[in-house]
Every structure is written in structure tokens, then in C-alpha cells.
Amino acid sequence: MKYILLLLLFCVSDLVSEEKPPNILFLIADDWSYPHAGIYGDKVVRTPTFDFLAKNGALFHHAYCASPSCSPSRASILTGRYPHQNESAGNLWSVFPDKFLNWVSELQKVGYFTGKERKGWAPGDYKAGGYKHNPAGKDYVSFGEFISQKPKDQPFSFWFGSSDPHRVYETNTGVRSGMSRDLVKVPEFLPDVECVRNDMLDYYFEVERFDRECGNIIQQLEAAGELENTIIVMTSDNGMPFPRAKANLYDYGTRMPLAIYWKNKIEAGTVMDDFVSFVDFAPSFLEAAGVAIPEDVEGNSFWNTVNGKPSKIDRSRVFVERERHANVRKGDLSYPCRAIRTKEFLYIRNFEPNRHPAGDPSTHISVGQYGDVDNSISKFLIMNKLGESQPIDYFKLTFEKRLAEELYELQKDPFQLNNLAKEKQYAATLKTLRKELKNWMVETNDLRATEPQTIYWDTVLYTPKYQFYDFDLEEKIGNYNMLERIGNRFDSLRCVVD
């Protein structure tokens, strides 16, 4: 009897080891912030695809990108390393060195069929880093083309990178789609006026378009008979393209929508309040595929946490950072920051407080004044000092220089408006978080831990000066200049539909 049981155990073990590796479908928006999805309680934007994945899988309330900027965020997703560990790829419009692990490439090595549609790792020059095609995968016109070319029974990894809801927006698309300005909840760091509400609706319109396209891809996945064994991830690279959001370490720049579906592996209706970082994607995907995780991967797999199993990983906090976003300061200068986010506090260290956080106030190159903030009606309203006499000084919050340290108590100040770093009653908290941030920087070999004023990220190549990749920058710059001219002659009714 004993030998029969052993034989059965060996058979079961063989069946487990022969389990087919899961497919990975990675759906990523461009500039979408938490909590702008129906399942998060937003009463305006309609996101049935995201809501479906969350209801039938896991919904994350504390998912954070590694950097609130496209290129470094996407590089960290692919490598499982923090931006400061990815050398030049810690900047926007950078060079992505192929010497770092990339989960797409690693899966291809073990037999996965890989590909991408539209925006993968971008913007920047991956060819100068040694890549022959985009680090997110070989280009395909559509998921349909990709799945039709996939060899039978071969696992796949597919990256769908939308350009929504990145600006430039077509004004009034939100209102015309049936959304109501009256229901918009404007974040408190923006003026709550009709034109900002209208701008929010145009942003929502593109979020909805991203959601529809993801839904179409999932329908094709199901029609191809691949839904049962596919990990589906739906998220964004960084926060919404509004003042004090994208390119900032505040929540609307770094806190991301995230839903993950994996049938029979993630219990439907799972709600995650633990912290996860985007550096955790790479090790999670590799582990799911049965691939060994290299030591130089900084992130940690989140599967045990998602499935309620014991884990030694501290998920009570997360670290975020930024270096140079756009080239918006004389001398190509960065605005370097590091931060630690817990459920109670956000602590930010600004290494160059003498610089303007949103870029130089004088016009620089083609993107205009304060170029780290995407040009928009919302931006120009604040630039024109709208609300200057109101309790909240939006211009100061968005454009003026900041202290070397920032501390926010999140329960009392969810929009991070009141810096408590100089308040005596928070001195102990400030000291603790300062130490934790410094320890993390030292442990992860952050150059700024030993050389706070290093010029490394100020001097690495800014690729738009030499060539363009992945999308037509000149067309977007033309639209930006048009918006700036409109903004300088702003009429408060210009963006309102009668």
C-alpha cells in the first residue's frame, strides 16, 4: 500500500510539472491615474473591461509605478529594477541598455511567442542600447494578427500599449459621449471650474476608449481558446497628464489602477490593500512561467500575497522616484526626487530644490513654459493665476520651487496639499521616514545615496535631439504650440459646450 501511494504521488508530481505555462497579456494605458475606474467608485468614467477583470480576479488599491514618467516606468516594468538601477533608462527619452534582464526576452528564450502592439518601451532609443526591436516585443499591427501567427500550443506574451489617455485631447469629446461635467470630482490640486471639468471629461473619454480596445482584445483571446490559461494585467504607466500629477511623486502621478485576472489561479473578487510596485511585474511573470528569477532583479513576486499565502515580503510601503522627465531646463537639468509612501504618510526628498519642479518658467525649446506639465487648458488656467485669491494657491503648488523635504499625512490630506516637513509635532515621523528612504537608496545602490548632487542623469543622452522612435513627436509639439497660443488668449467659455 505504501508503494502504491508513493507511485500516485510521483504521478501527481509529473502532472503538475507538465502543467502548461500561462500566457501573459499585458494591457497598459498611457497616463491613467487611480482611482479613475468604475469599480474604484468613479461615478463618471465607464470601464466595463477593467471592472470585469477586477471582479473576476484581483483589484489593487495600492499599486505604484516606479517613476511617474513613461520611459523609466516602462523600463522598470520590463527589468524588475528601479529607475536609478537602469542607468540611462532612468530618464524619459533615454537609451535602454539591453544588458539588463527583460522579462519579455527571458520568456522568449524559454519558448514563448512574444509581440507587442503600439507603444511598448518608449519614448527613447532602444537600438542604441543594443536592441533589434522594441524591448516589449516585436511589432504586430494588431492582437488578431499576432494570435493568428502564434504556433499551436506555444505559450505567448503580448504587450498592448495604448496611447490613451495621453494628450493631446480633442476638446469636448467627453461631453459629446454623454458624460456629465456636474458629476466630475476634480482633484483638490486643480481649480474646480467648468473648463477643468471639461478637460477631465476629455481625459475620461480616452480612458474609456482604452477600456473598449482592451475588451476587444480579450474577446479575441477567448475566441482563440486562450482565455483559460492567460494572465491578464490591465494598468497604466504613470499618472494623468494634468498639473501636479504626471511627472510628480504625489499620488496622482504614481498611484496606478491595476486589475489582474488569472482563471482558477486568482480567486474572483480578491481585493488587494497591500503595496505592490511595478518592479514586481518581472519576477511575478517569470515565476508564473517557471523561470528562475536572477539575483539582480529588485522586485518581488506578488503571487503569494495575491493568493493569501504567507510571504516574507514587506508590503507596508513602496518607493518611487524620478530623474529628468522632459528637457525643460537650461542645461538639460533633471528634477531629481526619491520618496517613500506608506498608508499613513508620503515623504519626498527633493535633491535640487533650487530648480523649478515643472521646468523653467521661461519658454524652453518647443514645449513652452513649465514643460514638465503637459500643455492643456487646465495648465493655462493655473498659469494665468486662476484662483490666486482663493484659499488654495494652485500656481504655487504646481510651478513654484519646493522645499528639500515634503511630508504629507494622507488621511487628513489625501491630495497632498499641506507640507508638514517643518512642523515640530511631525519631527519623529520625518526622521523615521528619512532614514527608511536613505536605507533603501543605499541597499539598491542608488548613486544619489552617496552623491546627492550627481550630474549623471543630467548628462546622459536626450534622444529627441538626434532621432525619433515610436511616435511622431513633431506632430505633438505642433499641437502643443497651438494649445499654448489658445491658452495665452484664454476665454473661460472657450472649452464649454452650449
CSV table of C-alpha atoms in Angstrom, one decimal:
chain,number,residue,atom,x,y,z
A,1,MET,CA,0.0,0.0,0.0
A,2,LYS,CA,2.9,2.3,0.9
A,3,TYR,CA,4.5,1.9,-2.5
A,4,ILE,CA,1.1,2.5,-4.3
A,5,LEU,CA,0.8,5.8,-2.5
A,6,LEU,CA,4.3,6.8,-3.5
A,7,LEU,CA,3.6,5.9,-7.1
A,8,LEU,CA,0.5,8.1,-7.1
A,9,LEU,CA,2.4,11.0,-5.6
A,10,PHE,CA,5.0,10.7,-8.4
A,11,CYS,CA,2.3,10.7,-11.0
A,12,VAL,CA,0.6,13.8,-9.5
A,13,SER,CA,4.1,15.5,-9.4
A,14,ASP,CA,4.6,14.7,-13.0
A,15,LEU,CA,1.2,16.2,-13.9
A,16,VAL,CA,2.0,19.4,-12.0
A,17,SER,CA,5.4,19.7,-13.7
A,18,GLU,CA,3.8,19.3,-17.1
A,19,GLU,CA,1.2,22.0,-16.5
A,20,LYS,CA,1.2,24.3,-19.5
A,21,PRO,CA,2.9,27.7,-18.8
A,22,PRO,CA,0.5,30.6,-18.7
A,23,ASN,CA,0.2,33.1,-21.5
A,24,ILE,CA,0.7,36.8,-20.4
A,25,LEU,CA,-1.5,39.6,-21.8
A,26,PHE,CA,-0.2,42.9,-20.6
A,27,LEU,CA,-2.6,45.8,-21.3
A,28,ILE,CA,-1.1,49.2,-20.4
A,29,ALA,CA,-2.6,52.7,-20.8
A,30,ASP,CA,-0.6,55.9,-21.2
A,31,ASP,CA,-1.2,58.4,-18.4
A,32,TRP,CA,-4.1,56.9,-16.4
A,33,SER,CA,-4.4,57.6,-12.7
A,34,TYR,CA,-6.0,55.7,-9.8
A,35,PRO,CA,-9.0,55.9,-8.9
A,36,HIS,CA,-10.4,56.6,-12.3
A,37,ALA,CA,-12.4,53.4,-13.0
A,38,GLY,CA,-16.0,52.5,-12.2
A,39,ILE,CA,-15.0,49.7,-9.8
A,40,TYR,CA,-13.0,52.2,-7.7
A,41,GLY,CA,-16.1,54.3,-7.3
A,42,ASP,CA,-15.7,56.9,-10.0
A,43,LYS,CA,-19.3,57.8,-11.0
A,44,VAL,CA,-18.4,59.2,-14.4
A,45,VAL,CA,-15.9,57.2,-16.4
A,46,ARG,CA,-17.2,53.8,-17.7
A,47,THR,CA,-14.7,51.0,-17.6
A,48,PRO,CA,-16.5,47.7,-18.0
A,49,THR,CA,-13.4,45.7,-19.1
A,50,PHE,CA,-11.3,46.8,-16.2
A,51,ASP,CA,-14.2,46.2,-13.8
A,52,PHE,CA,-14.8,42.7,-15.3
A,53,LEU,CA,-11.1,41.7,-14.8
A,54,ALA,CA,-11.2,43.1,-11.2
A,55,LYS,CA,-14.5,41.3,-10.3
A,56,ASN,CA,-13.3,38.0,-11.7
A,57,GLY,CA,-9.7,38.4,-10.5
A,58,ALA,CA,-7.8,40.8,-8.2
A,59,LEU,CA,-8.3,44.6,-7.8
A,60,PHE,CA,-5.3,46.5,-6.4
A,61,HIS,CA,-5.7,49.7,-4.3
A,62,HIS,CA,-2.0,50.3,-3.7
A,63,ALA,CA,-0.2,49.7,-6.9
A,64,TYR,CA,2.6,52.2,-7.8
A,65,CYS,CA,4.7,52.8,-10.8
A,66,ALA,CA,8.4,53.1,-10.2
A,67,SER,CA,8.5,56.5,-11.8
A,68,PRO,CA,5.8,58.9,-12.9
A,69,SER,CA,7.3,59.2,-16.4
A,70,CYS,CA,6.8,56.9,-19.5
A,71,SER,CA,10.3,55.6,-20.3
A,72,PRO,CA,11.6,54.9,-16.8
A,73,SER,CA,8.3,53.4,-15.7
A,74,ARG,CA,8.2,51.0,-18.6
A,75,ALA,CA,11.9,50.1,-18.2
A,76,SER,CA,11.2,49.2,-14.6
A,77,ILE,CA,8.2,47.1,-15.6
A,78,LEU,CA,10.4,45.1,-18.0
A,79,THR,CA,13.5,44.8,-15.9
A,80,GLY,CA,12.1,44.5,-12.4
A,81,ARG,CA,14.7,47.1,-11.3
A,82,TYR,CA,14.2,50.7,-10.0
A,83,PRO,CA,14.9,53.5,-12.4
A,84,HIS,CA,18.2,54.5,-10.7
A,85,GLN,CA,19.4,50.9,-11.3
A,86,ASN,CA,18.7,51.1,-15.0
A,87,GLU,CA,21.3,53.7,-15.8
A,88,SER,CA,20.3,56.0,-18.7
A,89,ALA,CA,16.9,54.3,-18.8
A,90,GLY,CA,16.0,56.2,-15.6
A,91,ASN,CA,15.2,59.2,-17.8
A,92,LEU,CA,12.5,60.0,-20.3
A,93,TRP,CA,13.6,60.0,-23.9
A,94,SER,CA,16.5,57.8,-23.0
A,95,VAL,CA,18.6,54.9,-24.2
A,96,PHE,CA,17.6,51.4,-22.9
A,97,PRO,CA,20.6,49.2,-22.4
A,98,ASP,CA,20.0,45.5,-23.3
A,99,LYS,CA,22.4,44.2,-20.6
A,100,PHE,CA,19.6,44.3,-18.1
A,101,LEU,CA,17.1,41.4,-17.7
A,102,ASN,CA,13.9,41.9,-19.6
A,103,TRP,CA,11.0,39.5,-18.9
A,104,VAL,CA,9.8,39.5,-22.5
A,105,SER,CA,13.2,38.5,-23.7
A,106,GLU,CA,13.6,35.9,-21.0
A,107,LEU,CA,10.2,34.3,-21.8
A,108,GLN,CA,11.2,34.2,-25.5
A,109,LYS,CA,14.3,32.3,-24.5
A,110,VAL,CA,12.2,29.5,-22.9
A,111,GLY,CA,9.9,29.1,-25.9
A,112,TYR,CA,7.3,31.9,-25.6
A,113,PHE,CA,5.9,33.6,-28.7
A,114,THR,CA,6.2,37.3,-28.0
A,115,GLY,CA,5.0,40.5,-29.5
A,116,LYS,CA,3.5,43.9,-29.0
A,117,GLU,CA,1.1,46.4,-30.5
A,118,ARG,CA,1.7,50.2,-30.5
A,119,LYS,CA,3.6,51.8,-27.6
A,120,GLY,CA,6.0,49.4,-25.9
A,121,TRP,CA,9.0,50.8,-24.1
A,122,ALA,CA,9.0,54.4,-25.2
A,123,PRO,CA,9.9,57.1,-25.8
A,124,GLY,CA,13.6,56.7,-26.5
A,125,ASP,CA,16.3,54.9,-28.5
A,126,TYR,CA,16.3,51.1,-27.8
A,127,LYS,CA,18.5,50.5,-30.8
A,128,ALA,CA,21.4,52.5,-29.3
A,129,GLY,CA,21.0,50.2,-26.3
A,130,GLY,CA,21.6,47.1,-28.3
A,131,TYR,CA,18.0,46.0,-29.1
A,132,LYS,CA,17.0,45.0,-32.6
A,133,HIS,CA,13.3,45.6,-31.9
A,134,ASN,CA,11.3,47.2,-29.1
A,135,PRO,CA,12.1,45.7,-25.7
A,136,ALA,CA,8.4,45.0,-25.2
A,137,GLY,CA,8.3,42.7,-28.2
A,138,LYS,CA,8.3,42.5,-32.0
A,139,ASP,CA,5.7,44.8,-33.6
A,140,TYR,CA,2.4,43.5,-34.8
A,141,VAL,CA,-0.4,45.5,-36.4
A,142,SER,CA,-3.0,44.0,-34.0
A,143,PHE,CA,-3.5,41.3,-31.5
A,144,GLY,CA,-5.5,39.5,-34.1
A,145,GLU,CA,-2.5,39.3,-36.4
A,146,PHE,CA,-0.3,38.2,-33.6
A,147,ILE,CA,-2.6,35.4,-32.4
A,148,SER,CA,-3.1,34.1,-35.9
A,149,GLN,CA,0.6,33.7,-36.3
A,150,LYS,CA,1.2,32.1,-33.0
A,151,PRO,CA,2.2,28.4,-33.3
A,152,LYS,CA,-0.3,26.0,-31.8
A,153,ASP,CA,0.3,25.0,-28.2
A,154,GLN,CA,3.1,27.6,-27.8
A,155,PRO,CA,2.7,30.0,-24.8
A,156,PHE,CA,2.7,33.7,-25.6
A,157,SER,CA,3.4,37.1,-24.1
A,158,PHE,CA,1.7,40.1,-25.7
A,159,TRP,CA,2.0,43.7,-24.8
A,160,PHE,CA,-0.8,46.1,-25.8
A,161,GLY,CA,0.4,49.7,-25.3
A,162,SER,CA,-2.3,52.2,-26.0
A,163,SER,CA,-1.6,55.9,-26.5
A,164,ASP,CA,-4.7,56.8,-24.5
A,165,PRO,CA,-5.3,58.8,-22.4
A,166,HIS,CA,-2.1,60.7,-23.3
A,167,ARG,CA,-2.6,64.2,-24.6
A,168,VAL,CA,-3.4,66.0,-27.0
A,169,TYR,CA,-7.2,65.7,-26.5
A,170,GLU,CA,-9.9,66.6,-28.9
A,171,THR,CA,-11.9,69.2,-26.9
A,172,ASN,CA,-15.5,68.3,-25.8
A,173,THR,CA,-15.2,64.6,-26.7
A,174,GLY,CA,-16.2,63.7,-23.2
A,175,VAL,CA,-19.4,65.8,-23.2
A,176,ARG,CA,-20.4,64.6,-26.6
A,177,SER,CA,-20.1,61.0,-25.5
A,178,GLY,CA,-22.7,61.6,-22.9
A,179,MET,CA,-20.7,62.2,-19.7
A,180,SER,CA,-21.8,65.0,-17.3
A,181,ARG,CA,-19.5,67.7,-16.1
A,182,ASP,CA,-21.6,68.0,-13.0
A,183,LEU,CA,-20.6,64.6,-11.7
A,184,VAL,CA,-16.8,65.1,-12.1
A,185,LYS,CA,-14.9,65.0,-8.9
A,186,VAL,CA,-12.0,67.4,-9.5
A,187,PRO,CA,-8.8,66.6,-7.5
A,188,GLU,CA,-8.2,69.4,-5.0
A,189,PHE,CA,-4.9,70.4,-6.5
A,190,LEU,CA,-6.8,71.7,-9.6
A,191,PRO,CA,-9.3,74.5,-9.8
A,192,ASP,CA,-12.9,73.2,-9.7
A,193,VAL,CA,-14.2,75.2,-12.7
A,194,GLU,CA,-16.2,74.2,-15.8
A,195,CYS,CA,-13.2,74.1,-18.1
A,196,VAL,CA,-11.2,71.9,-15.8
A,197,ARG,CA,-14.2,69.6,-15.5
A,198,ASN,CA,-14.5,69.5,-19.3
A,199,ASP,CA,-10.7,68.7,-19.6
A,200,MET,CA,-11.3,65.8,-17.1
A,201,LEU,CA,-14.1,64.5,-19.3
A,202,ASP,CA,-11.9,64.5,-22.4
A,203,TYR,CA,-9.4,62.5,-20.4
A,204,TYR,CA,-12.1,60.1,-19.3
A,205,PHE,CA,-13.2,59.7,-23.0
A,206,GLU,CA,-9.7,58.4,-23.8
A,207,VAL,CA,-9.7,56.1,-20.7
A,208,GLU,CA,-13.0,54.6,-22.0
A,209,ARG,CA,-11.5,54.1,-25.4
A,210,PHE,CA,-8.6,52.2,-23.9
A,211,ASP,CA,-11.0,50.1,-21.9
A,212,ARG,CA,-13.0,49.3,-25.1
A,213,GLU,CA,-9.9,48.3,-27.0
A,214,CYS,CA,-8.8,46.0,-24.2
A,215,GLY,CA,-12.2,44.4,-24.2
A,216,ASN,CA,-11.9,43.7,-27.9
A,217,ILE,CA,-8.6,42.0,-27.4
A,218,ILE,CA,-10.0,39.9,-24.6
A,219,GLN,CA,-12.9,38.8,-26.8
A,220,GLN,CA,-10.3,37.7,-29.5
A,221,LEU,CA,-8.4,35.9,-26.8
A,222,GLU,CA,-11.5,34.0,-25.8
A,223,ALA,CA,-12.4,33.2,-29.4
A,224,ALA,CA,-8.9,31.8,-29.9
A,225,GLY,CA,-9.5,29.4,-26.9
A,226,GLU,CA,-6.7,31.0,-24.9
A,227,LEU,CA,-8.6,32.8,-22.1
A,228,GLU,CA,-8.4,29.8,-19.7
A,229,ASN,CA,-4.7,29.9,-19.2
A,230,THR,CA,-3.8,33.6,-19.7
A,231,ILE,CA,-2.7,36.1,-17.0
A,232,ILE,CA,-4.3,39.4,-18.0
A,233,VAL,CA,-2.9,42.5,-16.5
A,234,MET,CA,-4.6,45.9,-17.0
A,235,THR,CA,-2.9,49.0,-15.8
A,236,SER,CA,-1.1,52.3,-16.7
A,237,ASP,CA,2.5,53.5,-16.9
A,238,ASN,CA,2.1,56.8,-14.9
A,239,GLY,CA,-0.5,59.3,-13.8
A,240,MET,CA,-2.8,61.6,-15.7
A,241,PRO,CA,-1.4,64.4,-17.8
A,242,PHE,CA,-2.6,67.2,-15.5
A,243,PRO,CA,-0.7,69.7,-13.3
A,244,ARG,CA,0.8,68.1,-10.1
A,245,ALA,CA,0.0,64.6,-11.4
A,246,LYS,CA,2.2,63.1,-14.2
A,247,ALA,CA,5.9,63.6,-13.6
A,248,ASN,CA,5.3,64.2,-9.8
A,249,LEU,CA,5.7,61.8,-6.9
A,250,TYR,CA,2.3,62.7,-5.5
A,251,ASP,CA,-0.4,60.0,-5.7
A,252,TYR,CA,-1.9,61.2,-8.9
A,253,GLY,CA,1.5,60.8,-10.6
A,254,THR,CA,2.4,57.4,-9.1
A,255,ARG,CA,-0.7,55.5,-7.8
A,256,MET,CA,-2.0,53.3,-10.6
A,257,PRO,CA,-5.2,51.4,-11.5
A,258,LEU,CA,-4.4,47.7,-11.5
A,259,ALA,CA,-6.5,44.6,-12.1
A,260,ILE,CA,-5.1,41.1,-12.7
A,261,TYR,CA,-7.2,38.1,-14.0
A,262,TRP,CA,-5.9,34.5,-14.0
A,263,LYS,CA,-8.7,32.0,-14.1
A,264,ASN,CA,-8.6,29.3,-11.4
A,265,LYS,CA,-5.4,30.8,-10.0
A,266,ILE,CA,-6.8,34.1,-8.6
A,267,GLU,CA,-10.0,33.9,-6.6
A,268,ALA,CA,-12.7,36.1,-8.1
A,269,GLY,CA,-13.3,39.3,-6.1
A,270,THR,CA,-9.9,39.4,-4.5
A,271,VAL,CA,-9.2,42.9,-3.2
A,272,MET,CA,-5.6,43.9,-2.5
A,273,ASP,CA,-4.7,46.6,0.0
A,274,ASP,CA,-1.0,45.6,0.3
A,275,PHE,CA,1.5,47.7,-1.6
A,276,VAL,CA,2.9,46.5,-4.9
A,277,SER,CA,5.4,48.2,-7.1
A,278,PHE,CA,5.8,47.9,-10.8
A,279,VAL,CA,9.2,46.4,-10.3
A,280,ASP,CA,7.2,43.4,-9.1
A,281,PHE,CA,5.8,42.5,-12.5
A,282,ALA,CA,9.0,41.0,-13.9
A,283,PRO,CA,9.6,38.5,-11.1
A,284,SER,CA,5.9,37.6,-10.9
A,285,PHE,CA,5.7,36.8,-14.6
A,286,LEU,CA,9.0,34.8,-14.6
A,287,GLU,CA,7.8,32.8,-11.5
A,288,ALA,CA,4.4,32.1,-13.2
A,289,ALA,CA,6.3,30.8,-16.3
A,290,GLY,CA,8.6,28.6,-14.2
A,291,VAL,CA,11.7,30.7,-15.0
A,292,ALA,CA,14.4,31.3,-12.4
A,293,ILE,CA,14.5,34.9,-11.1
A,294,PRO,CA,18.0,36.4,-11.4
A,295,GLU,CA,19.6,38.0,-8.3
A,296,ASP,CA,19.8,41.4,-9.9
A,297,VAL,CA,16.0,41.7,-10.2
A,298,GLU,CA,15.0,44.1,-7.4
A,299,GLY,CA,11.2,43.4,-7.3
A,300,ASN,CA,9.4,40.5,-5.7
A,301,SER,CA,6.7,38.2,-7.0
A,302,PHE,CA,3.3,39.1,-5.6
A,303,TRP,CA,1.5,35.7,-6.2
A,304,ASN,CA,1.7,34.6,-2.6
A,305,THR,CA,0.3,37.9,-1.4
A,306,VAL,CA,-2.5,37.8,-4.1
A,307,ASN,CA,-3.4,34.3,-3.1
A,308,GLY,CA,-3.4,35.0,0.7
A,309,LYS,CA,-0.3,32.8,1.3
A,310,PRO,CA,2.4,33.6,3.8
A,311,SER,CA,5.0,35.9,2.5
A,312,LYS,CA,8.3,37.4,3.9
A,313,ILE,CA,8.0,40.5,1.7
A,314,ASP,CA,7.3,43.8,3.4
A,315,ARG,CA,4.3,45.2,1.6
A,316,SER,CA,3.5,48.0,4.0
A,317,ARG,CA,5.3,50.7,1.9
A,318,VAL,CA,6.6,51.4,-1.6
A,319,PHE,CA,9.4,53.6,-3.1
A,320,VAL,CA,9.1,55.9,-6.1
A,321,GLU,CA,11.4,58.3,-7.8
A,322,ARG,CA,12.1,60.5,-10.8
A,323,GLU,CA,15.0,62.0,-12.6
A,324,ARG,CA,14.9,64.0,-15.9
A,325,HIS,CA,11.4,64.0,-17.4
A,326,ALA,CA,11.4,66.3,-20.5
A,327,ASN,CA,14.3,68.6,-21.5
A,328,VAL,CA,12.7,71.7,-19.9
A,329,ARG,CA,15.5,73.3,-18.0
A,330,LYS,CA,18.6,75.1,-19.3
A,331,GLY,CA,21.4,72.6,-19.5
A,332,ASP,CA,19.1,69.6,-19.7
A,333,LEU,CA,18.9,69.6,-15.9
A,334,SER,CA,16.8,67.0,-14.1
A,335,TYR,CA,14.4,67.5,-11.1
A,336,PRO,CA,15.6,64.5,-9.0
A,337,CYS,CA,13.4,63.1,-6.3
A,338,ARG,CA,13.0,60.0,-4.2
A,339,ALA,CA,10.0,59.1,-2.0
A,340,ILE,CA,8.6,56.6,0.4
A,341,ARG,CA,4.8,56.0,0.5
A,342,THR,CA,3.1,54.2,3.4
A,343,LYS,CA,-0.6,54.1,4.1
A,344,GLU,CA,-0.2,57.0,6.6
A,345,PHE,CA,2.4,59.2,5.0
A,346,LEU,CA,4.2,60.3,1.9
A,347,TYR,CA,7.7,61.6,2.3
A,348,ILE,CA,9.6,63.2,-0.6
A,349,ARG,CA,13.2,64.2,-0.8
A,350,ASN,CA,13.9,66.8,-3.5
A,351,PHE,CA,17.6,66.9,-4.3
A,352,GLU,CA,17.6,70.1,-6.2
A,353,PRO,CA,15.1,72.4,-4.6
A,354,ASN,CA,16.7,75.4,-6.3
A,355,ARG,CA,15.2,74.2,-9.6
A,356,HIS,CA,11.6,74.7,-10.7
A,357,PRO,CA,9.8,71.3,-10.3
A,358,ALA,CA,7.8,71.8,-13.5
A,359,GLY,CA,10.6,73.2,-15.7
A,360,ASP,CA,11.9,76.7,-16.3
A,361,PRO,CA,9.4,79.5,-16.3
A,362,SER,CA,10.8,80.9,-19.5
A,363,THR,CA,10.0,79.2,-22.8
A,364,HIS,CA,12.4,76.3,-23.4
A,365,ILE,CA,12.7,74.5,-26.7
A,366,SER,CA,9.3,73.7,-28.2
A,367,VAL,CA,7.2,72.6,-25.2
A,368,GLY,CA,6.8,76.1,-23.7
A,369,GLN,CA,6.9,77.3,-20.1
A,370,TYR,CA,7.0,74.8,-17.3
A,371,GLY,CA,7.3,72.0,-19.8
A,372,ASP,CA,7.2,69.0,-17.4
A,373,VAL,CA,3.5,69.7,-17.2
A,374,ASP,CA,1.7,68.7,-20.4
A,375,ASN,CA,0.1,71.7,-22.1
A,376,SER,CA,-3.6,71.9,-21.6
A,377,ILE,CA,-6.5,74.2,-20.7
A,378,SER,CA,-6.0,73.1,-17.0
A,379,LYS,CA,-2.4,74.1,-17.1
A,380,PHE,CA,-3.0,77.5,-18.7
A,381,LEU,CA,-5.7,78.4,-16.3
A,382,ILE,CA,-3.3,77.9,-13.4
A,383,MET,CA,-0.5,79.7,-15.3
A,384,ASN,CA,-2.9,82.7,-15.7
A,385,LYS,CA,-3.2,82.7,-11.9
A,386,LEU,CA,-6.8,81.5,-11.8
A,387,GLY,CA,-7.8,81.2,-8.2
A,388,GLU,CA,-5.0,83.3,-7.0
A,389,SER,CA,-7.3,84.9,-4.4
A,390,GLN,CA,-8.7,81.5,-3.4
A,391,PRO,CA,-7.7,79.5,-0.3
A,392,ILE,CA,-5.6,77.2,-2.5
A,393,ASP,CA,-2.7,78.8,-4.4
A,394,TYR,CA,-2.7,76.5,-7.4
A,395,PHE,CA,0.1,78.3,-9.1
A,396,LYS,CA,2.4,77.9,-6.1
A,397,LEU,CA,1.5,74.2,-5.8
A,398,THR,CA,2.2,73.5,-9.4
A,399,PHE,CA,5.0,75.7,-10.6
A,400,GLU,CA,6.9,77.4,-7.7
A,401,LYS,CA,10.0,75.9,-6.1
A,402,ARG,CA,9.6,73.3,-3.4
A,403,LEU,CA,11.3,72.6,-0.1
A,404,ALA,CA,14.1,69.9,0.0
A,405,GLU,CA,11.7,67.7,2.1
A,406,GLU,CA,8.0,67.2,1.9
A,407,LEU,CA,5.8,65.3,4.3
A,408,TYR,CA,2.1,64.6,3.9
A,409,GLU,CA,-0.4,63.0,6.3
A,410,LEU,CA,-2.6,61.1,3.9
A,411,GLN,CA,-5.8,60.5,5.9
A,412,LYS,CA,-6.1,64.3,6.6
A,413,ASP,CA,-4.6,65.4,3.3
A,414,PRO,CA,-5.3,62.8,0.5
A,415,PHE,CA,-4.4,65.3,-2.3
A,416,GLN,CA,-1.0,66.2,-0.7
A,417,LEU,CA,-1.5,69.9,-0.4
A,418,ASN,CA,-0.1,70.8,3.1
A,419,ASN,CA,3.6,70.1,3.6
A,420,LEU,CA,4.3,69.1,7.2
A,421,ALA,CA,8.0,68.7,7.0
A,422,LYS,CA,8.7,71.8,9.2
A,423,GLU,CA,6.0,71.0,11.8
A,424,LYS,CA,7.5,70.1,15.1
A,425,GLN,CA,4.9,67.5,16.0
A,426,TYR,CA,5.9,65.5,12.9
A,427,ALA,CA,9.7,65.6,13.6
A,428,ALA,CA,9.9,62.0,14.7
A,429,THR,CA,7.9,60.8,11.7
A,430,LEU,CA,10.1,62.8,9.4
A,431,LYS,CA,13.2,61.4,10.9
A,432,THR,CA,12.0,57.8,10.6
A,433,LEU,CA,10.9,58.1,7.0
A,434,ARG,CA,14.0,60.0,6.1
A,435,LYS,CA,16.1,57.1,7.5
A,436,GLU,CA,14.0,54.4,5.7
A,437,LEU,CA,14.3,56.2,2.4
A,438,LYS,CA,18.1,56.5,2.8
A,439,ASN,CA,18.4,52.9,3.8
A,440,TRP,CA,16.5,51.8,0.7
A,441,MET,CA,18.7,54.1,-1.5
A,442,VAL,CA,21.9,52.5,0.0
A,443,GLU,CA,20.6,49.0,-0.3
A,444,THR,CA,19.6,49.5,-4.0
A,445,ASN,CA,22.9,51.2,-4.9
A,446,ASP,CA,21.3,54.5,-5.7
A,447,LEU,CA,24.0,56.9,-6.8
A,448,ARG,CA,22.2,59.7,-5.0
A,449,ALA,CA,22.8,57.9,-1.7
A,450,THR,CA,26.5,58.7,-1.9
A,451,GLU,CA,26.4,61.6,-4.4
A,452,PRO,CA,23.2,63.6,-3.8
A,453,GLN,CA,24.1,66.2,-6.4
A,454,THR,CA,25.4,63.9,-9.1
A,455,ILE,CA,25.0,65.2,-12.6
A,456,TYR,CA,24.8,61.7,-14.2
A,457,TRP,CA,21.2,61.9,-15.2
A,458,ASP,CA,21.6,65.5,-16.4
A,459,THR,CA,24.3,64.4,-18.9
A,460,VAL,CA,23.0,61.1,-20.4
A,461,LEU,CA,21.7,61.3,-23.9
A,462,TYR,CA,18.3,63.0,-24.5
A,463,THR,CA,17.3,61.2,-27.7
A,464,PRO,CA,14.9,63.7,-29.4
A,465,LYS,CA,17.9,65.8,-30.2
A,466,TYR,CA,19.0,63.1,-32.6
A,467,GLN,CA,16.2,60.8,-33.7
A,468,PHE,CA,12.6,59.9,-33.1
A,469,TYR,CA,11.1,56.5,-32.1
A,470,ASP,CA,7.6,55.0,-31.7
A,471,PHE,CA,5.6,58.1,-32.4
A,472,ASP,CA,5.7,61.4,-34.2
A,473,LEU,CA,7.0,64.0,-31.7
A,474,GLU,CA,6.9,66.8,-34.2
A,475,GLU,CA,3.2,66.5,-34.7
A,476,LYS,CA,2.5,66.5,-31.0
A,477,ILE,CA,4.8,69.6,-30.5
A,478,GLY,CA,2.8,71.4,-33.2
A,479,ASN,CA,-0.4,70.6,-31.3
A,480,TYR,CA,1.2,71.8,-28.0
A,481,ASN,CA,2.2,75.1,-29.6
A,482,MET,CA,-1.4,75.6,-30.9
A,483,LEU,CA,-2.8,74.9,-27.4
A,484,GLU,CA,-0.3,77.4,-25.9
A,485,ARG,CA,-1.4,80.1,-28.2
A,486,ILE,CA,-5.0,79.4,-27.3
A,487,GLY,CA,-4.1,79.4,-23.6
A,488,ASN,CA,-2.5,82.8,-23.8
A,489,ARG,CA,-5.7,84.3,-25.1
A,490,PHE,CA,-7.9,82.2,-22.8
A,491,ASP,CA,-11.7,82.8,-22.7
A,492,SER,CA,-13.3,80.9,-19.8
A,493,LEU,CA,-16.2,79.7,-22.1
A,494,ARG,CA,-13.9,78.5,-25.0
A,495,CYS,CA,-14.0,74.9,-23.9
A,496,VAL,CA,-17.6,74.6,-22.8
A,497,VAL,CA,-20.3,73.0,-25.0
A,498,ASP,CA,-23.6,75.0,-25.0
